[in-house]
Short mmCIF file of C-alpha atoms in Angstrom, two decimals:
data_model
loop_
_atom_site.label_atom_id
_atom_site.label_comp_id
_atom_site.label_asym_id
_atom_site.label_seq_id
_atom_site.Cartn_x
_atom_site.Cartn_y
_atom_site.Cartn_z
CA MET N 1 -123.50 -157.30 175.41
CA ARG N 2 -119.72 -157.06 175.19
CA LYS N 3 -119.41 -157.98 178.86
CA ALA N 4 -121.50 -161.17 178.32
CA THR N 5 -119.31 -162.28 175.40
CA VAL N 6 -116.07 -162.26 177.41
CA PRO N 7 -117.24 -164.77 180.05
CA LEU N 8 -118.51 -167.04 177.23
CA ILE N 9 -115.09 -167.08 175.57
CA ILE N 10 -113.48 -167.84 178.90
CA VAL N 11 -115.87 -170.78 179.43
CA VAL N 12 -115.06 -172.21 175.98
CA ILE N 13 -111.33 -171.93 176.65
CA ILE N 14 -111.74 -173.71 179.98
CA ILE N 15 -113.74 -176.54 178.36
CA VAL N 16 -111.17 -177.03 175.57
CA ALA N 17 -108.34 -176.99 178.09
CA ALA N 18 -110.17 -179.55 180.19
CA ILE N 19 -110.67 -181.84 177.19
CA VAL N 20 -107.01 -181.57 176.24
CA PHE N 21 -106.02 -182.27 179.85
CA ILE N 22 -108.33 -185.28 180.08
CA GLU N 23 -107.08 -186.74 176.76
CA THR N 24 -103.49 -186.16 177.75
CA TYR N 25 -104.05 -187.70 181.13
CA LYS N 26 -105.84 -190.66 179.51
CA LYS N 27 -102.97 -191.23 177.13
CA GLU N 28 -100.45 -191.19 179.91
CA GLU N 29 -102.75 -193.37 182.01
CA THR N 30 -103.14 -196.06 179.39
CA GLY N 31 -99.52 -195.79 178.24
CA VAL N 32 -100.43 -196.68 174.65
CA LEU N 33 -99.19 -194.96 171.50
CA VAL N 34 -101.53 -195.27 168.52
CA ILE N 35 -100.03 -194.61 165.09
CA SER N 36 -101.41 -195.29 161.64
CA GLY N 37 -99.81 -197.67 159.21
CA ARG N 38 -100.43 -199.68 156.10
CA VAL N 39 -100.30 -203.42 155.44
CA GLU N 40 -97.55 -204.49 153.05
CA ALA N 41 -96.40 -207.85 151.71
CA ASP N 42 -93.98 -209.32 149.22
CA GLU N 43 -95.48 -209.81 145.79
CA VAL N 44 -94.57 -212.85 143.70
CA MET N 45 -95.13 -212.64 139.97
CA LEU N 46 -96.63 -215.69 138.31
CA ALA N 47 -94.74 -215.35 135.05
CA SER N 48 -94.26 -217.43 131.94
CA GLU N 49 -90.70 -218.37 131.03
CA ILE N 50 -91.48 -218.93 127.35
CA PRO N 51 -93.74 -217.27 124.77
CA GLY N 52 -97.06 -218.90 124.08
CA ARG N 53 -100.84 -218.72 124.02
CA LEU N 54 -102.72 -219.25 127.27
CA ILE N 55 -105.21 -222.11 126.97
CA LYS N 56 -106.24 -222.23 130.62
CA ILE N 57 -105.98 -220.07 133.75
CA ASN N 58 -106.82 -221.60 137.11
CA ILE N 59 -106.69 -218.51 139.34
CA ASP N 60 -108.88 -215.56 140.26
CA ASP N 61 -108.42 -212.58 142.51
CA GLY N 62 -108.40 -213.55 146.18
CA VAL N 63 -108.05 -217.31 145.80
CA SER N 64 -105.42 -219.23 147.74
CA VAL N 65 -102.70 -221.20 145.98
CA LYS N 66 -100.19 -223.72 147.23
CA LYS N 67 -96.59 -224.05 146.15
CA ASN N 68 -96.38 -225.94 142.81
CA ASP N 69 -100.10 -225.52 142.12
CA ILE N 70 -100.77 -225.21 138.37
CA VAL N 71 -101.99 -221.65 137.82
CA ALA N 72 -102.00 -221.56 134.01
CA LEU N 73 -101.32 -223.64 130.90
CA LEU N 74 -99.77 -222.63 127.58
CA ASP N 75 -100.55 -224.25 124.25
CA SER N 76 -98.02 -227.08 123.94
CA ARG N 77 -99.16 -228.75 120.70
CA GLU N 78 -96.27 -227.50 118.57
CA LEU N 79 -93.71 -228.47 121.18
CA ARG N 80 -95.25 -231.93 121.54
CA ALA N 81 -95.14 -232.40 117.77
CA ASN N 82 -91.49 -231.34 117.78
CA LYS N 83 -90.82 -233.81 120.58
CA GLU N 84 -92.42 -236.68 118.64
CA GLU N 85 -90.38 -235.79 115.57
CA ILE N 86 -87.09 -235.65 117.46
CA LEU N 87 -87.90 -238.92 119.25
CA LYS N 88 -88.37 -240.60 115.85
CA LYS N 89 -85.03 -239.24 114.67
CA ILE N 90 -83.34 -240.41 117.86
CA LYS N 91 -84.81 -243.88 117.39
CA SER N 92 -83.61 -243.93 113.77
CA TYR N 93 -80.10 -242.81 114.67
CA ARG N 94 -79.85 -245.36 117.45
CA ALA N 95 -80.76 -248.08 114.94
CA ARG N 96 -78.17 -246.74 112.49
CA ILE N 97 -75.53 -246.73 115.21
CA ARG N 98 -76.35 -250.31 116.19
CA ALA N 99 -76.14 -251.40 112.54
CA ALA N 100 -72.89 -249.51 112.04
CA GLU N 101 -71.41 -251.06 115.18
CA THR N 102 -72.43 -254.54 114.02
CA ASN N 103 -70.94 -253.93 110.56
CA LEU N 104 -67.77 -252.57 112.12
CA LYS N 105 -67.45 -255.61 114.35
CA HIS N 106 -67.77 -257.93 111.35
CA LEU N 107 -65.44 -255.77 109.29
CA LYS N 108 -62.76 -255.93 111.96
CA LYS N 109 -62.99 -259.73 112.07
CA GLU N 110 -62.94 -259.94 108.28
CA VAL N 111 -59.99 -257.59 107.90
CA GLU N 112 -57.95 -259.36 110.56
CA HIS N 113 -58.79 -262.71 108.95
CA GLN N 114 -57.73 -261.40 105.54
CA ILE N 115 -54.47 -260.08 106.95
CA GLU N 116 -53.80 -263.37 108.71
CA GLN N 117 -54.52 -265.39 105.57
CA ALA N 118 -52.46 -263.08 103.37
CA GLN N 119 -49.52 -263.31 105.76
CA LYS N 120 -49.79 -267.11 105.77
CA LEU N 121 -49.80 -267.22 101.96
CA LEU N 122 -46.82 -264.86 101.91
CA SER N 123 -44.98 -267.10 104.31
CA ILE N 124 -45.73 -270.13 102.12
CA ALA N 125 -44.67 -268.27 98.98
CA GLU N 126 -41.42 -267.09 100.55
CA SER N 127 -40.70 -270.60 101.86
CA ARG N 128 -41.32 -272.08 98.41
CA LYS N 129 -39.15 -269.42 96.80
CA SER N 130 -36.38 -270.14 99.28
CA GLN N 131 -36.56 -273.86 98.49
CA ILE N 132 -36.54 -273.22 94.74
CA LYS N 133 -33.50 -270.97 95.11
CA LYS N 134 -31.66 -273.78 96.90
CA ASP N 135 -32.62 -276.25 94.17
CA LEU N 136 -31.60 -273.76 91.50
CA ARG N 137 -28.21 -273.29 93.08
CA LEU N 138 -27.58 -277.04 93.02
CA LYS N 139 -28.91 -277.40 89.48
CA ARG N 140 -26.79 -274.46 88.34
CA GLN N 141 -23.68 -276.09 89.74
CA LYS N 142 -24.64 -279.42 88.15
CA TYR N 143 -25.44 -277.75 84.85
CA LYS N 144 -22.06 -275.99 84.86
CA ARG N 145 -20.19 -279.24 85.54
CA TYR N 146 -22.13 -281.19 82.93
CA SER N 147 -21.60 -278.43 80.41
CA GLU N 148 -17.85 -278.83 80.83
CA LEU N 149 -18.14 -282.61 80.56
CA PHE N 150 -20.28 -282.33 77.45
CA ALA N 151 -17.78 -279.93 75.91
CA LYS N 152 -15.06 -282.56 76.49
CA GLY N 153 -17.26 -285.25 75.00
CA VAL N 154 -17.41 -287.18 78.25
CA ILE N 155 -21.24 -287.39 78.37
CA PRO N 156 -23.73 -287.84 75.62
CA LYS N 157 -25.81 -284.98 74.29
CA ASP N 158 -29.13 -286.28 75.56
CA ARG N 159 -27.77 -286.45 79.10
CA TYR N 160 -26.49 -282.89 78.80
CA GLU N 161 -29.83 -281.67 77.46
CA GLU N 162 -31.62 -283.37 80.35
CA ILE N 163 -29.43 -281.52 82.87
CA GLU N 164 -29.84 -278.26 80.95
CA LEU N 165 -33.65 -278.62 80.90
CA ALA N 166 -33.72 -279.23 84.63
CA TYR N 167 -31.66 -276.09 85.17
CA ARG N 168 -33.79 -273.96 82.84
CA THR N 169 -36.96 -275.26 84.51
CA ALA N 170 -35.59 -274.31 87.94
CA VAL N 171 -34.86 -270.79 86.68
CA ASP N 172 -38.46 -270.46 85.44
CA GLU N 173 -39.80 -271.87 88.70
CA LEU N 174 -37.85 -269.24 90.63
CA LYS N 175 -39.39 -266.50 88.51
CA VAL N 176 -42.84 -267.93 89.20
CA ALA N 177 -42.08 -268.20 92.92
CA GLN N 178 -40.83 -264.61 92.97
CA ALA N 179 -44.04 -263.47 91.30
CA GLU N 180 -46.07 -265.41 93.85
CA VAL N 181 -44.17 -263.73 96.68
CA GLU N 182 -44.87 -260.31 95.15
CA ARG N 183 -48.55 -261.13 94.80
CA ALA N 184 -48.64 -262.36 98.40
CA ARG N 185 -46.95 -259.18 99.60
CA THR N 186 -49.46 -257.12 97.67
CA ALA N 187 -52.28 -259.12 99.24
CA VAL N 188 -50.86 -258.48 102.72
CA LYS N 189 -50.55 -254.77 101.97
CA ASN N 190 -54.10 -254.62 100.65
CA ALA N 191 -55.36 -256.50 103.69
CA ILE N 192 -53.55 -254.10 106.01
CA ASP N 193 -54.80 -251.12 104.01
CA SER N 194 -58.34 -252.40 104.50
CA ARG N 195 -57.93 -251.35 108.12
CA LEU N 196 -58.65 -247.88 106.78
CA LYS N 197 -62.20 -249.13 106.29
CA ILE N 198 -62.26 -249.79 110.02
CA LYS N 199 -61.14 -246.22 110.67
CA ALA N 200 -63.83 -244.95 108.30
CA GLY N 201 -66.42 -247.09 110.10
CA GLU N 202 -65.29 -245.77 113.48
CA ASP N 203 -65.46 -242.19 112.18
CA GLU N 204 -68.96 -242.83 110.86
CA ILE N 205 -70.08 -244.09 114.26
CA LYS N 206 -68.52 -241.07 115.97
CA ALA N 207 -70.40 -238.76 113.60
CA LEU N 208 -73.66 -240.63 114.21
CA ARG N 209 -73.16 -240.45 117.96
CA ALA N 210 -72.40 -236.72 117.76
CA SER N 211 -75.63 -236.21 115.82
CA LEU N 212 -77.47 -238.34 118.37
CA ASP N 213 -76.06 -236.27 121.24
CA ALA N 214 -77.19 -233.08 119.48
CA MET N 215 -80.68 -234.55 119.10
CA LYS N 216 -80.74 -235.53 122.77
CA GLU N 217 -79.83 -231.95 123.69
CA THR N 218 -82.60 -230.69 121.42
CA LEU N 219 -84.98 -233.12 123.14
CA ARG N 220 -83.83 -231.88 126.54
CA ILE N 221 -84.51 -228.28 125.53
CA ILE N 222 -87.94 -229.22 124.17
CA GLU N 223 -88.79 -231.05 127.40
CA VAL N 224 -87.69 -228.04 129.45
CA ARG N 225 -89.86 -225.78 127.30
CA LEU N 226 -92.73 -228.24 127.65
CA SER N 227 -92.36 -228.07 131.42
CA HIS N 228 -92.56 -224.29 131.12
CA THR N 229 -95.95 -224.56 129.39
CA VAL N 230 -97.22 -225.45 132.85
CA ILE N 231 -97.02 -222.30 134.97
CA ARG N 232 -96.87 -223.12 138.68
CA SER N 233 -96.98 -221.03 141.81
CA PRO N 234 -93.52 -220.88 143.42
CA VAL N 235 -95.00 -220.19 146.87
CA ASP N 236 -98.03 -220.64 149.07
CA GLY N 237 -100.02 -217.46 148.84
CA ILE N 238 -103.12 -215.51 147.93
CA VAL N 239 -103.75 -214.20 144.42
CA LEU N 240 -103.70 -210.42 144.63
CA LYS N 241 -104.55 -209.93 140.98
CA LYS N 242 -105.17 -212.02 137.90
CA THR N 243 -103.48 -210.18 135.04
CA ALA N 244 -104.15 -212.34 131.97
CA GLU N 245 -107.00 -214.21 130.34
CA THR N 246 -107.35 -217.43 128.37
CA GLY N 247 -106.43 -216.93 124.72
CA GLU N 248 -103.91 -214.18 125.33
CA VAL N 249 -100.37 -214.51 124.00
CA VAL N 250 -97.68 -213.97 126.61
CA ASN N 251 -94.00 -213.25 126.10
CA PRO N 252 -91.15 -214.61 128.22
CA GLY N 253 -91.57 -212.99 131.61
CA GLY N 254 -95.21 -212.21 130.89
CA VAL N 255 -97.17 -212.07 134.16
CA VAL N 256 -100.44 -213.98 134.44
CA GLY N 257 -101.05 -213.18 138.09
CA ILE N 258 -99.63 -211.67 141.25
CA VAL N 259 -99.49 -213.64 144.48
CA VAL N 260 -98.96 -212.25 147.95
CA ASP N 261 -96.82 -214.33 150.27
CA PRO N 262 -98.79 -214.46 153.56
CA GLU N 263 -95.64 -215.05 155.58
CA SER N 264 -94.26 -211.74 154.36
CA ILE N 265 -97.27 -209.69 155.54
CA HIS N 266 -96.21 -206.82 157.78
CA VAL N 267 -97.31 -203.34 158.72
CA LYS N 268 -95.24 -200.35 157.76
CA THR N 269 -95.61 -197.33 160.00
CA TYR N 270 -93.59 -194.38 161.28
CA LEU N 271 -92.53 -193.95 164.88
CA PRO N 272 -92.43 -190.34 166.17
CA GLU N 273 -88.99 -189.34 167.38
CA PRO N 274 -90.07 -188.63 171.01
CA TYR N 275 -91.00 -192.31 171.43
CA LEU N 276 -87.80 -193.70 169.96
CA GLY N 277 -86.28 -194.33 173.38
CA ARG N 278 -89.38 -196.09 174.70
CA ILE N 279 -89.71 -198.79 172.05
CA ARG N 280 -87.37 -201.64 171.19
CA LEU N 281 -87.25 -204.48 168.70
CA ASN N 282 -89.52 -207.43 169.56
CA ASP N 283 -91.83 -205.27 171.69
CA ARG N 284 -95.34 -206.72 171.41
CA VAL N 285 -97.98 -204.51 169.77
CA GLU N 286 -101.57 -204.71 168.56
CA VAL N 287 -102.78 -203.98 165.03
CA VAL N 288 -106.39 -202.84 164.64
CA THR N 289 -108.29 -202.67 161.36
CA ASP N 290 -111.26 -200.49 160.51
CA SER N 291 -113.18 -203.57 159.36
CA PHE N 292 -112.64 -205.52 162.58
CA PRO N 293 -111.96 -203.00 165.35
CA ASP N 294 -112.91 -205.56 167.99
CA ARG N 295 -110.37 -208.12 166.73
CA PRO N 296 -106.91 -206.73 167.42
CA ILE N 297 -104.03 -208.74 165.96
CA GLU N 298 -100.93 -209.30 168.03
CA GLY N 299 -97.56 -208.61 166.44
CA TYR N 300 -94.10 -207.39 167.32
CA ILE N 301 -91.70 -204.66 166.31
CA CYS N 302 -89.32 -206.29 163.82
CA PHE N 303 -87.59 -203.25 162.34
CA ILE N 304 -86.81 -199.69 163.38
CA SER N 305 -84.86 -197.59 160.94
CA ASP N 306 -81.75 -195.86 162.23
CA LYS N 307 -82.32 -193.01 159.80
CA ALA N 308 -84.75 -190.22 160.62
CA GLU N 309 -87.06 -188.82 157.95
CA PHE N 310 -89.92 -186.38 157.73
CA THR N 311 -93.48 -187.57 158.13
CA PRO N 312 -94.81 -188.91 154.80
CA ARG N 313 -96.77 -186.50 152.63
CA GLU N 314 -100.11 -188.17 153.25
CA VAL N 315 -100.08 -186.53 156.70
CA GLN N 316 -102.11 -183.44 155.95
CA SER N 317 -101.09 -180.73 158.43
CA ARG N 318 -97.85 -178.88 157.83
CA GLU N 319 -97.03 -179.11 161.54
CA GLU N 320 -97.16 -182.90 161.38
CA ARG N 321 -95.15 -183.05 158.14
CA VAL N 322 -92.14 -181.29 159.56
CA LYS N 323 -91.85 -183.71 162.48
CA GLN N 324 -89.15 -186.34 162.21
CA VAL N 325 -90.11 -190.00 162.34
CA PHE N 326 -88.42 -193.38 161.97
CA GLU N 327 -89.71 -196.05 159.63
CA THR N 328 -90.93 -199.02 161.67
CA LYS N 329 -92.24 -202.44 160.72
CA VAL N 330 -94.57 -204.73 162.62
CA CYS N 331 -94.29 -208.45 161.90
CA PHE N 332 -96.48 -211.35 162.93
CA ASP N 333 -95.82 -214.80 164.30
CA LYS N 334 -95.78 -217.19 161.34
CA GLU N 335 -97.56 -219.93 163.22
CA LYS N 336 -100.59 -217.62 163.56
CA PRO N 337 -102.20 -217.09 160.13
CA ILE N 338 -103.27 -213.50 159.52
CA LYS N 339 -106.33 -213.77 157.29
CA ILE N 340 -108.01 -210.42 157.88
CA LEU N 341 -105.02 -208.34 156.83
CA LYS N 342 -104.86 -207.47 153.14
CA LYS N 343 -102.06 -205.74 151.27
CA GLY N 344 -102.69 -201.99 151.13
CA MET N 345 -105.15 -201.98 154.06
CA PRO N 346 -104.83 -198.99 156.46
CA VAL N 347 -104.51 -199.98 160.12
CA ASP N 348 -103.78 -198.54 163.54
CA VAL N 349 -100.82 -199.82 165.52
CA ARG N 350 -101.23 -199.76 169.30
CA ILE N 351 -97.84 -199.72 170.99
CA PRO N 352 -97.50 -199.91 174.77
CA VAL N 353 -95.10 -197.16 175.86
CA GLY N 354 -93.69 -196.47 179.26
CA SER N 355 -90.94 -194.30 180.60
CA GLN N 356 -87.69 -193.83 178.71
CA LYS N 357 -85.99 -197.24 178.26
CA SER N 358 -82.29 -197.54 178.86
CA GLY N 359 -80.18 -198.83 175.96
#
């Protein structure tokens, strides 16, 4: 019995060795390295920029979206009411500014006219005063001479009194003329001072315009926030996950969905160190999925890490875990849409390998 067992063990060893030899020979014959990997892609968050309540969501898991497609809507009623209110205020302030500008224009004309008229009256008053002073000087001289003649009894009293009355009247007229000049000067000063009303009018318009500018800025902010009530997709892609529902309240940055950018789809795998010298960037490879094993997808090596690491933990055997590998990425031609690859899908990467390649 013992003798029969030994030949059986030998037969089993020979069979196993033959299988290993055949598989090894096949691998070398085909010259293809098969390593496992996983599909990865860049995720784009469809997020709200403002707080608000969702009133509509236009996406579901797995649907395609185009750049600028509307994916969700926030309640905008309050913002629209605020916009209407600020528009009314802007309209009112514009009307006030137009009225103030019209009043200021008229005020300027009126003030300048008043100044011009006051200066003319002052000129007339000063001219009249100057003439009266000349007359007074002559009448004073005449009065002085006639006073001496009257004192000597050369002229009669009535003639003297006539000359005296003319002189006294000229003195009174000069006082009146002087008063008129003072009043005219006061009128000119008041007219010039009324220019302060112009300054006040200009200041009022500046204040109104400043308020109008502030309202316009408020309107701009409201319009920006209104635009943010429409959440759009920033890229073409496929919705990986819908994360919010109609009626929910979202905060700024709140995500309503996650989109995968198809152009960023790639396979992440790990290249065993012994094959590092046989594979280069841009080498063509095939990616095979479990779902469609008969539909290999052509890609190319787009990244090989220059830093070695140990095999990821999901490799089960300890012997495999202690082997060093290099992170490698497989990319795909963008002009060839890759529809069967989904983020997170496990795949096999078939890499043609030959003899050691020279650098």
